[in-house]
Amino acid sequence: MAIMIHRRVIPFAAFLLWAVVAPGVVAAATVVEDVRTWDGPTHTRVVFDLSGSPDHRLFTLDDPARAVIDLRAGRIDPALVEGIRDAGPIQRVRTGRREDGIRVVLDLERTLEAQAFTMSPDETRGHRLVVDLGKAGEKPPLRTAERESTEPFVVAIDAGHGGKDPGAIGAAGTHEKDIVLAVARKLADRVNAVSGLEAVLVRDGDYYVGLRDRTRKAREAGADLFVSLHADAFHDRSVRGSSVFVLSRNGASSEMARMLARRENKAHRIGGVSLSDKDKQVASVLVDLSRAHTVEESLDVADVLLTELDGLGEVHGNNVEQAGFAVLKSLDMPSVLVELAFISNPAEERRLKSSSYQHQLALGLTEGVRSYVATTRPTLALGDSTKEYRVRRGDTLSAIAERHSVSIGALRRVNELGGDTIVAGRTLRIP
């Protein structure tokens, strides 16, 4: 029978059922505070946020396929799992009450290997019970609390174009390849400043890298996320704003996305590498069969990045776009393409050339990555990349922001300022 807790008072007798651990021994209940799922390329993960250290047991059953978690002296509001439907191989999640606690049942579409481990509280989260389900007949990757908390999340940063391929060229002669490399380097610095994150630059100089070689280099670096940076262009110079794209399985989501995909994919011929080799159709079939999960994950991170870019300035369109970019055809990692702004717009071209604005873009993208990682890798403790500055007499918020290459809005947010008034002697956090 499902547990109906919600906000009503639990009868005293029922409370004793929850709390009894052994005859004569009463312990505080371990409350399940939240349940989160993540469906990845190699395994599906379920994370239980708990009020205390769990005493648990995990096992699997067949006919029908199920994974069962018993939590001794546990309590849960069934509403936490009611919305979990079709999360990877998990068809639904049910809860039930036992004499010594609760039972959580994951109804599966097929029999899977399962393993569980616990995580102790850190700076951002409390106790956690993590359940991993293997996929495609494989065991889930063996992870321990120590390994999970120390392995960095690797971000491959791809500065588009380069070398003989300048990319788009602004009205003042600014080359896209130079702008995106400058932002990529600043983004790498920001990412590396966060404990738990690690940046890998696909291109760290003015040279050309073939589209397939870009994702290959990311794979060789063990990247968990691929971010390709570009600067947009259009014949109408009044068009402006940032955009975030992910791979589309069924064509582009707008005419702008179609035009942009054609322009970017032509760069593959400049490097002397063709997508039309004899294995193209075989590769396309494999991509169609294997990339669905990475498209969904890519949409998740793209949504977060677009929100951060919207906080820095205007975005082009209200949603994440989808297009057939060759550089995003990676089978084993979420991948996004960020158009930082329209280099064909004279005002945005000037902003893109500004080192201060490049720093702001890098900061916003880093915060987006942090938010995404906090959701998909809940057991990874991320450090704080902020610095501190003591306000001096005569300082203004705008001058401090310019000095540290951050936006005034970012300073207000991290310091919870309602305006621009600051007092000498106060310590500000610099993101």
PDB file of N, CA and C in Angstrom, residues 232-320:
ATOM      1  N   ASP A 232      27.740  34.391 -34.694  1.00  0.00           N
ATOM      2  CA  ASP A 232      26.764  34.291 -35.770  1.00  0.00           C
ATOM      3  C   ASP A 232      26.917  35.415 -36.792  1.00  0.00           C
ATOM      4  N   ALA A 233      26.329  35.217 -37.974  1.00  0.00           N
ATOM      5  CA  ALA A 233      26.333  36.248 -39.025  1.00  0.00           C
ATOM      6  C   ALA A 233      25.061  36.121 -39.848  1.00  0.00           C
ATOM      7  N   PHE A 234      24.579  37.275 -40.343  1.00  0.00           N
ATOM      8  CA  PHE A 234      23.362  37.285 -41.158  1.00  0.00           C
ATOM      9  C   PHE A 234      23.431  38.491 -42.082  1.00  0.00           C
ATOM     10  N   HIS A 235      22.758  38.392 -43.226  1.00  0.00           N
ATOM     11  CA  HIS A 235      22.829  39.492 -44.203  1.00  0.00           C
ATOM     12  C   HIS A 235      22.159  40.755 -43.678  1.00  0.00           C
ATOM     13  N   ASP A 236      21.175  40.607 -42.787  1.00  0.00           N
ATOM     14  CA  ASP A 236      20.533  41.759 -42.161  1.00  0.00           C
ATOM     15  C   ASP A 236      21.357  42.134 -40.922  1.00  0.00           C
ATOM     16  N   ARG A 237      22.077  43.261 -40.982  1.00  0.00           N
ATOM     17  CA  ARG A 237      22.981  43.630 -39.893  1.00  0.00           C
ATOM     18  C   ARG A 237      22.280  44.089 -38.628  1.00  0.00           C
ATOM     19  N   SER A 238      20.962  44.212 -38.670  1.00  0.00           N
ATOM     20  CA  SER A 238      20.239  44.612 -37.465  1.00  0.00           C
ATOM     21  C   SER A 238      19.936  43.418 -36.559  1.00  0.00           C
ATOM     22  N   VAL A 239      20.061  42.204 -37.099  1.00  0.00           N
ATOM     23  CA  VAL A 239      19.775  41.011 -36.306  1.00  0.00           C
ATOM     24  C   VAL A 239      20.851  40.867 -35.234  1.00  0.00           C
ATOM     25  N   ARG A 240      20.419  40.533 -34.001  1.00  0.00           N
ATOM     26  CA  ARG A 240      21.363  40.471 -32.900  1.00  0.00           C
ATOM     27  C   ARG A 240      20.936  39.393 -31.907  1.00  0.00           C
ATOM     28  N   GLY A 241      21.822  39.104 -30.954  1.00  0.00           N
ATOM     29  CA  GLY A 241      21.472  38.181 -29.875  1.00  0.00           C
ATOM     30  C   GLY A 241      22.260  36.884 -29.890  1.00  0.00           C
ATOM     31  N   SER A 242      22.282  36.208 -28.738  1.00  0.00           N
ATOM     32  CA  SER A 242      22.954  34.920 -28.588  1.00  0.00           C
ATOM     33  C   SER A 242      21.988  33.784 -28.896  1.00  0.00           C
ATOM     34  N   SER A 243      22.529  32.631 -29.250  1.00  0.00           N
ATOM     35  CA  SER A 243      21.722  31.444 -29.503  1.00  0.00           C
ATOM     36  C   SER A 243      22.480  30.219 -29.012  1.00  0.00           C
ATOM     37  N   VAL A 244      21.736  29.171 -28.670  1.00  0.00           N
ATOM     38  CA  VAL A 244      22.336  27.897 -28.300  1.00  0.00           C
ATOM     39  C   VAL A 244      21.664  26.815 -29.130  1.00  0.00           C
ATOM     40  N   PHE A 245      22.477  25.962 -29.767  1.00  0.00           N
ATOM     41  CA  PHE A 245      21.984  24.914 -30.649  1.00  0.00           C
ATOM     42  C   PHE A 245      22.384  23.539 -30.137  1.00  0.00           C
ATOM     43  N   VAL A 246      21.523  22.557 -30.430  1.00  0.00           N
ATOM     44  CA  VAL A 246      21.875  21.156 -30.221  1.00  0.00           C
ATOM     45  C   VAL A 246      21.567  20.417 -31.516  1.00  0.00           C
ATOM     46  N   LEU A 247      22.013  19.181 -31.586  1.00  0.00           N
ATOM     47  CA  LEU A 247      21.828  18.385 -32.786  1.00  0.00           C
ATOM     48  C   LEU A 247      20.354  18.053 -32.986  1.00  0.00           C
ATOM     49  N   SER A 248      19.902  18.134 -34.221  1.00  0.00           N
ATOM     50  CA  SER A 248      18.541  17.754 -34.561  1.00  0.00           C
ATOM     51  C   SER A 248      18.547  16.440 -35.328  1.00  0.00           C
ATOM     52  N   ARG A 249      17.627  15.549 -35.007  1.00  0.00           N
ATOM     53  CA  ARG A 249      17.521  14.281 -35.734  1.00  0.00           C
ATOM     54  C   ARG A 249      16.638  14.426 -36.966  1.00  0.00           C
ATOM     55  N   ASN A 250      15.817  15.476 -36.999  1.00  0.00           N
ATOM     56  CA  ASN A 250      14.843  15.605 -38.086  1.00  0.00           C
ATOM     57  C   ASN A 250      14.895  16.984 -38.730  1.00  0.00           C
ATOM     58  N   GLY A 251      16.100  17.446 -39.032  1.00  0.00           N
ATOM     59  CA  GLY A 251      16.226  18.739 -39.675  1.00  0.00           C
ATOM     60  C   GLY A 251      16.331  19.862 -38.670  1.00  0.00           C
ATOM     61  N   ALA A 252      16.399  21.086 -39.172  1.00  0.00           N
ATOM     62  CA  ALA A 252      16.585  22.244 -38.308  1.00  0.00           C
ATOM     63  C   ALA A 252      15.244  22.742 -37.785  1.00  0.00           C
ATOM     64  N   SER A 253      15.294  23.455 -36.679  1.00  0.00           N
ATOM     65  CA  SER A 253      14.063  23.950 -36.063  1.00  0.00           C
ATOM     66  C   SER A 253      13.676  25.330 -36.572  1.00  0.00           C
ATOM     67  N   SER A 254      14.482  25.961 -37.397  1.00  0.00           N
ATOM     68  CA  SER A 254      14.122  27.249 -37.978  1.00  0.00           C
ATOM     69  C   SER A 254      14.962  27.461 -39.230  1.00  0.00           C
ATOM     70  N   GLU A 255      14.534  28.398 -40.046  1.00  0.00           N
ATOM     71  CA  GLU A 255      15.287  28.692 -41.270  1.00  0.00           C
ATOM     72  C   GLU A 255      16.679  29.211 -40.931  1.00  0.00           C
ATOM     73  N   MET A 256      16.796  30.013 -39.879  1.00  0.00           N
ATOM     74  CA  MET A 256      18.109  30.503 -39.458  1.00  0.00           C
ATOM     75  C   MET A 256      19.017  29.343 -39.091  1.00  0.00           C
ATOM     76  N   ALA A 257      18.469  28.349 -38.389  1.00  0.00           N
ATOM     77  CA  ALA A 257      19.268  27.189 -37.991  1.00  0.00           C
ATOM     78  C   ALA A 257      19.731  26.407 -39.218  1.00  0.00           C
ATOM     79  N   ARG A 258      18.879  26.272 -40.226  1.00  0.00           N
ATOM     80  CA  ARG A 258      19.255  25.555 -41.448  1.00  0.00           C
ATOM     81  C   ARG A 258      20.395  26.261 -42.172  1.00  0.00           C
ATOM     82  N   MET A 259      20.279  27.592 -42.291  1.00  0.00           N
ATOM     83  CA  MET A 259      21.320  28.355 -42.977  1.00  0.00           C
ATOM     84  C   MET A 259      22.643  28.262 -42.233  1.00  0.00           C
ATOM     85  N   LEU A 260      22.565  28.371 -40.915  1.00  0.00           N
ATOM     86  CA  LEU A 260      23.776  28.342 -40.104  1.00  0.00           C
ATOM     87  C   LEU A 260      24.439  26.974 -40.173  1.00  0.00           C
ATOM     88  N   ALA A 261      23.649  25.909 -40.129  1.00  0.00           N
ATOM     89  CA  ALA A 261      24.211  24.560 -40.195  1.00  0.00           C
ATOM     90  C   ALA A 261      24.930  24.344 -41.523  1.00  0.00           C
ATOM     91  N   ARG A 262      24.345  24.835 -42.618  1.00  0.00           N
ATOM     92  CA  ARG A 262      25.000  24.679 -43.920  1.00  0.00           C
ATOM     93  C   ARG A 262      26.329  25.425 -43.944  1.00  0.00           C
ATOM     94  N   ARG A 263      26.329  26.644 -43.399  1.00  0.00           N
ATOM     95  CA  ARG A 263      27.563  27.431 -43.407  1.00  0.00           C
ATOM     96  C   ARG A 263      28.652  26.779 -42.567  1.00  0.00           C
ATOM     97  N   GLU A 264      28.305  26.331 -41.360  1.00  0.00           N
ATOM     98  CA  GLU A 264      29.311  25.738 -40.482  1.00  0.00           C
ATOM     99  C   GLU A 264      29.820  24.407 -41.028  1.00  0.00           C
ATOM    100  N   ASN A 265      28.939  23.599 -41.591  1.00  0.00           N
ATOM    101  CA  ASN A 265      29.352  22.284 -42.070  1.00  0.00           C
ATOM    102  C   ASN A 265      30.247  22.371 -43.300  1.00  0.00           C
ATOM    103  N   LYS A 266      30.197  23.473 -44.051  1.00  0.00           N
ATOM    104  CA  LYS A 266      31.088  23.641 -45.202  1.00  0.00           C
ATOM    105  C   LYS A 266      32.546  23.725 -44.772  1.00  0.00           C
ATOM    106  N   ALA A 267      32.795  24.102 -43.535  1.00  0.00           N
ATOM    107  CA  ALA A 267      34.169  24.211 -43.049  1.00  0.00           C
ATOM    108  C   ALA A 267      34.881  22.875 -43.105  1.00  0.00           C
ATOM    109  N   HIS A 268      34.132  21.792 -43.129  1.00  0.00           N
ATOM    110  CA  HIS A 268      34.740  20.464 -43.168  1.00  0.00           C
ATOM    111  C   HIS A 268      35.541  20.267 -44.456  1.00  0.00           C
ATOM    112  N   ARG A 269      35.110  20.908 -45.546  1.00  0.00           N
ATOM    113  CA  ARG A 269      35.815  20.756 -46.814  1.00  0.00           C
ATOM    114  C   ARG A 269      37.100  21.568 -46.835  1.00  0.00           C
ATOM    115  N   ILE A 270      37.149  22.650 -46.067  1.00  0.00           N
ATOM    116  CA  ILE A 270      38.342  23.488 -46.051  1.00  0.00           C
ATOM    117  C   ILE A 270      39.537  22.734 -45.512  1.00  0.00           C
ATOM    118  N   GLY A 271      39.313  21.909 -44.519  1.00  0.00           N
ATOM    119  CA  GLY A 271      40.399  21.137 -43.937  1.00  0.00           C
ATOM    120  C   GLY A 271      40.759  19.912 -44.731  1.00  0.00           C
ATOM    121  N   GLY A 272      40.104  19.692 -45.868  1.00  0.00           N
ATOM    122  CA  GLY A 272      40.442  18.540 -46.686  1.00  0.00           C
ATOM    123  C   GLY A 272      39.805  17.249 -46.219  1.00  0.00           C
ATOM    124  N   VAL A 273      38.840  17.336 -45.275  1.00  0.00           N
ATOM    125  CA  VAL A 273      38.167  16.139 -44.773  1.00  0.00           C
ATOM    126  C   VAL A 273      36.722  16.177 -45.244  1.00  0.00           C
ATOM    127  N   SER A 274      36.242  15.085 -45.862  1.00  0.00           N
ATOM    128  CA  SER A 274      34.892  15.044 -46.410  1.00  0.00           C
ATOM    129  C   SER A 274      34.001  14.139 -45.579  1.00  0.00           C
ATOM    130  N   LEU A 275      32.754  14.543 -45.421  1.00  0.00           N
ATOM    131  CA  LEU A 275      31.780  13.705 -44.729  1.00  0.00           C
ATOM    132  C   LEU A 275      31.172  12.664 -45.660  1.00  0.00           C
ATOM    133  N   SER A 276      31.478  12.751 -46.954  1.00  0.00           N
ATOM    134  CA  SER A 276      30.843  11.871 -47.943  1.00  0.00           C
ATOM    135  C   SER A 276      31.726  10.690 -48.296  1.00  0.00           C
ATOM    136  N   ASP A 277      32.434  10.138 -47.318  1.00  0.00           N
ATOM    137  CA  ASP A 277      33.262   8.965 -47.614  1.00  0.00           C
ATOM    138  C   ASP A 277      32.382   7.722 -47.665  1.00  0.00           C
ATOM    139  N   LYS A 278      32.991   6.591 -47.928  1.00  0.00           N
ATOM    140  CA  LYS A 278      32.228   5.368 -48.166  1.00  0.00           C
ATOM    141  C   LYS A 278      31.470   4.877 -46.930  1.00  0.00           C
ATOM    142  N   ASP A 279      31.867   5.344 -45.721  1.00  0.00           N
ATOM    143  CA  ASP A 279      31.213   4.887 -44.508  1.00  0.00           C
ATOM    144  C   ASP A 279      30.129   5.839 -44.028  1.00  0.00           C
ATOM    145  N   LYS A 280      29.797   6.818 -44.839  1.00  0.00           N
ATOM    146  CA  LYS A 280      28.880   7.857 -44.390  1.00  0.00           C
ATOM    147  C   LYS A 280      27.522   7.289 -43.987  1.00  0.00           C
ATOM    148  N   GLN A 281      26.937   6.423 -44.827  1.00  0.00           N
ATOM    149  CA  GLN A 281      25.609   5.914 -44.520  1.00  0.00           C
ATOM    150  C   GLN A 281      25.619   5.018 -43.301  1.00  0.00           C
ATOM    151  N   VAL A 282      26.652   4.193 -43.189  1.00  0.00           N
ATOM    152  CA  VAL A 282      26.765   3.336 -42.012  1.00  0.00           C
ATOM    153  C   VAL A 282      26.888   4.197 -40.755  1.00  0.00           C
ATOM    154  N   ALA A 283      27.741   5.222 -40.843  1.00  0.00           N
ATOM    155  CA  ALA A 283      27.924   6.106 -39.692  1.00  0.00           C
ATOM    156  C   ALA A 283      26.624   6.829 -39.348  1.00  0.00           C
ATOM    157  N   SER A 284      25.872   7.242 -40.373  1.00  0.00           N
ATOM    158  CA  SER A 284      24.619   7.952 -40.126  1.00  0.00           C
ATOM    159  C   SER A 284      23.614   7.060 -39.406  1.00  0.00           C
ATOM    160  N   VAL A 285      23.560   5.788 -39.807  1.00  0.00           N
ATOM    161  CA  VAL A 285      22.651   4.853 -39.146  1.00  0.00           C
ATOM    162  C   VAL A 285      23.039   4.690 -37.681  1.00  0.00           C
ATOM    163  N   LEU A 286      24.334   4.550 -37.427  1.00  0.00           N
ATOM    164  CA  LEU A 286      24.801   4.404 -36.046  1.00  0.00           C
ATOM    165  C   LEU A 286      24.480   5.641 -35.229  1.00  0.00           C
ATOM    166  N   VAL A 287      24.641   6.811 -35.850  1.00  0.00           N
ATOM    167  CA  VAL A 287      24.320   8.058 -35.155  1.00  0.00           C
ATOM    168  C   VAL A 287      22.842   8.088 -34.800  1.00  0.00           C
ATOM    169  N   ASP A 288      21.975   7.754 -35.779  1.00  0.00           N
ATOM    170  CA  ASP A 288      20.539   7.796 -35.522  1.00  0.00           C
ATOM    171  C   ASP A 288      20.126   6.831 -34.419  1.00  0.00           C
ATOM    172  N   LEU A 289      20.795   5.676 -34.366  1.00  0.00           N
ATOM    173  CA  LEU A 289      20.455   4.672 -33.365  1.00  0.00           C
ATOM    174  C   LEU A 289      20.978   5.030 -31.984  1.00  0.00           C
ATOM    175  N   SER A 290      22.079   5.769 -31.929  1.00  0.00           N
ATOM    176  CA  SER A 290      22.778   5.931 -30.656  1.00  0.00           C
ATOM    177  C   SER A 290      22.706   7.311 -30.040  1.00  0.00           C
ATOM    178  N   ARG A 291      22.323   8.329 -30.801  1.00  0.00           N
ATOM    179  CA  ARG A 291      22.506   9.678 -30.283  1.00  0.00           C
ATOM    180  C   ARG A 291      21.280  10.241 -29.578  1.00  0.00           C
ATOM    181  N   ALA A 292      20.162   9.495 -29.540  1.00  0.00           N
ATOM    182  CA  ALA A 292      18.936  10.054 -28.965  1.00  0.00           C
ATOM    183  C   ALA A 292      19.151  10.533 -27.542  1.00  0.00           C
ATOM    184  N   HIS A 293      19.867   9.737 -26.745  1.00  0.00           N
ATOM    185  CA  HIS A 293      20.054  10.135 -25.351  1.00  0.00           C
ATOM    186  C   HIS A 293      20.920  11.370 -25.226  1.00  0.00           C
ATOM    187  N   THR A 294      21.923  11.524 -26.113  1.00  0.00           N
ATOM    188  CA  THR A 294      22.776  12.700 -26.000  1.00  0.00           C
ATOM    189  C   THR A 294      22.037  13.953 -26.449  1.00  0.00           C
ATOM    190  N   VAL A 295      21.074  13.809 -27.374  1.00  0.00           N
ATOM    191  CA  VAL A 295      20.274  14.968 -27.765  1.00  0.00           C
ATOM    192  C   VAL A 295      19.472  15.462 -26.571  1.00  0.00           C
ATOM    193  N   GLU A 296      18.858  14.538 -25.831  1.00  0.00           N
ATOM    194  CA  GLU A 296      18.073  14.941 -24.669  1.00  0.00           C
ATOM    195  C   GLU A 296      18.956  15.608 -23.611  1.00  0.00           C
ATOM    196  N   GLU A 297      20.126  15.033 -23.342  1.00  0.00           N
ATOM    197  CA  GLU A 297      21.035  15.639 -22.372  1.00  0.00           C
ATOM    198  C   GLU A 297      21.524  16.989 -22.878  1.00  0.00           C
ATOM    199  N   SER A 298      21.779  17.081 -24.187  1.00  0.00           N
ATOM    200  CA  SER A 298      22.235  18.346 -24.762  1.00  0.00           C
ATOM    201  C   SER A 298      21.186  19.435 -24.597  1.00  0.00           C
ATOM    202  N   LEU A 299      19.915  19.065 -24.762  1.00  0.00           N
ATOM    203  CA  LEU A 299      18.849  20.042 -24.568  1.00  0.00           C
ATOM    204  C   LEU A 299      18.832  20.558 -23.134  1.00  0.00           C
ATOM    205  N   ASP A 300      19.112  19.672 -22.185  1.00  0.00           N
ATOM    206  CA  ASP A 300      19.132  20.087 -20.781  1.00  0.00           C
ATOM    207  C   ASP A 300      20.202  21.145 -20.534  1.00  0.00           C
ATOM    208  N   VAL A 301      21.432  20.864 -20.976  1.00  0.00           N
ATOM    209  CA  VAL A 301      22.510  21.827 -20.722  1.00  0.00           C
ATOM    210  C   VAL A 301      22.308  23.080 -21.557  1.00  0.00           C
ATOM    211  N   ALA A 302      21.755  22.942 -22.773  1.00  0.00           N
ATOM    212  CA  ALA A 302      21.524  24.108 -23.625  1.00  0.00           C
ATOM    213  C   ALA A 302      20.531  25.066 -22.993  1.00  0.00           C
ATOM    214  N   ASP A 303      19.499  24.527 -22.356  1.00  0.00           N
ATOM    215  CA  ASP A 303      18.518  25.382 -21.679  1.00  0.00           C
ATOM    216  C   ASP A 303      19.181  26.224 -20.596  1.00  0.00           C
ATOM    217  N   VAL A 304      20.068  25.609 -19.837  1.00  0.00           N
ATOM    218  CA  VAL A 304      20.746  26.327 -18.757  1.00  0.00           C
ATOM    219  C   VAL A 304      21.661  27.410 -19.323  1.00  0.00           C
ATOM    220  N   LEU A 305      22.418  27.076 -20.363  1.00  0.00           N
ATOM    221  CA  LEU A 305      23.334  28.051 -20.965  1.00  0.00           C
ATOM    222  C   LEU A 305      22.575  29.223 -21.567  1.00  0.00           C
ATOM    223  N   LEU A 306      21.450  28.946 -22.220  1.00  0.00           N
ATOM    224  CA  LEU A 306      20.669  30.023 -22.831  1.00  0.00           C
ATOM    225  C   LEU A 306      20.142  30.974 -21.760  1.00  0.00           C
ATOM    226  N   THR A 307      19.749  30.433 -20.616  1.00  0.00           N
ATOM    227  CA  THR A 307      19.281  31.269 -19.513  1.00  0.00           C
ATOM    228  C   THR A 307      20.383  32.205 -19.031  1.00  0.00           C
ATOM    229  N   GLU A 308      21.604  31.675 -18.907  1.00  0.00           N
ATOM    230  CA  GLU A 308      22.730  32.506 -18.469  1.00  0.00           C
ATOM    231  C   GLU A 308      23.041  33.589 -19.499  1.00  0.00           C
ATOM    232  N   LEU A 309      23.022  33.249 -20.776  1.00  0.00           N
ATOM    233  CA  LEU A 309      23.294  34.239 -21.825  1.00  0.00           C
ATOM    234  C   LEU A 309      22.214  35.312 -21.850  1.00  0.00           C
ATOM    235  N   ASP A 310      20.982  34.921 -21.561  1.00  0.00           N
ATOM    236  CA  ASP A 310      19.882  35.884 -21.520  1.00  0.00           C
ATOM    237  C   ASP A 310      20.112  36.917 -20.420  1.00  0.00           C
ATOM    238  N   GLY A 311      20.799  36.511 -19.354  1.00  0.00           N
ATOM    239  CA  GLY A 311      21.106  37.444 -18.283  1.00  0.00           C
ATOM    240  C   GLY A 311      22.189  38.436 -18.643  1.00  0.00           C
ATOM    241  N   LEU A 312      22.964  38.139 -19.700  1.00  0.00           N
ATOM    242  CA  LEU A 312      24.048  39.036 -20.123  1.00  0.00           C
ATOM    243  C   LEU A 312      23.597  40.023 -21.183  1.00  0.00           C
ATOM    244  N   GLY A 313      22.568  39.693 -21.918  1.00  0.00           N
ATOM    245  CA  GLY A 313      22.123  40.558 -23.004  1.00  0.00           C
ATOM    246  C   GLY A 313      21.004  39.894 -23.773  1.00  0.00           C
ATOM    247  N   GLU A 314      20.764  40.377 -24.948  1.00  0.00           N
ATOM    248  CA  GLU A 314      19.666  39.874 -25.761  1.00  0.00           C
ATOM    249  C   GLU A 314      19.988  38.500 -26.324  1.00  0.00           C
ATOM    250  N   VAL A 315      18.970  37.632 -26.372  1.00  0.00           N
ATOM    251  CA  VAL A 315      19.123  36.338 -27.029  1.00  0.00           C
ATOM    252  C   VAL A 315      18.267  36.337 -28.287  1.00  0.00           C
ATOM    253  N   HIS A 316      18.726  35.593 -29.289  1.00  0.00           N
ATOM    254  CA  HIS A 316      18.005  35.524 -30.562  1.00  0.00           C
ATOM    255  C   HIS A 316      17.036  34.355 -30.495  1.00  0.00           C
ATOM    256  N   GLY A 317      15.757  34.650 -30.311  1.00  0.00           N
ATOM    257  CA  GLY A 317      14.777  33.592 -30.124  1.00  0.00           C
ATOM    258  C   GLY A 317      14.653  33.245 -28.648  1.00  0.00           C
ATOM    259  N   ASN A 318      13.551  32.601 -28.310  1.00  0.00           N
ATOM    260  CA  ASN A 318      13.273  32.306 -26.907  1.00  0.00           C
ATOM    261  C   ASN A 318      13.649  30.898 -26.491  1.00  0.00           C
ATOM    262  N   ASN A 319      13.990  30.057 -27.446  1.00  0.00           N
ATOM    263  CA  ASN A 319      14.226  28.656 -27.138  1.00  0.00           C
ATOM    264  C   ASN A 319      15.534  28.168 -27.734  1.00  0.00           C
ATOM    265  N   VAL A 320      15.964  27.009 -27.259  1.00  0.00           N
ATOM    266  CA  VAL A 320      17.124  26.333 -27.841  1.00  0.00           C
ATOM    267  C   VAL A 320      16.761  25.899 -29.256  1.00  0.00           C
TER     268      VAL A 320
END
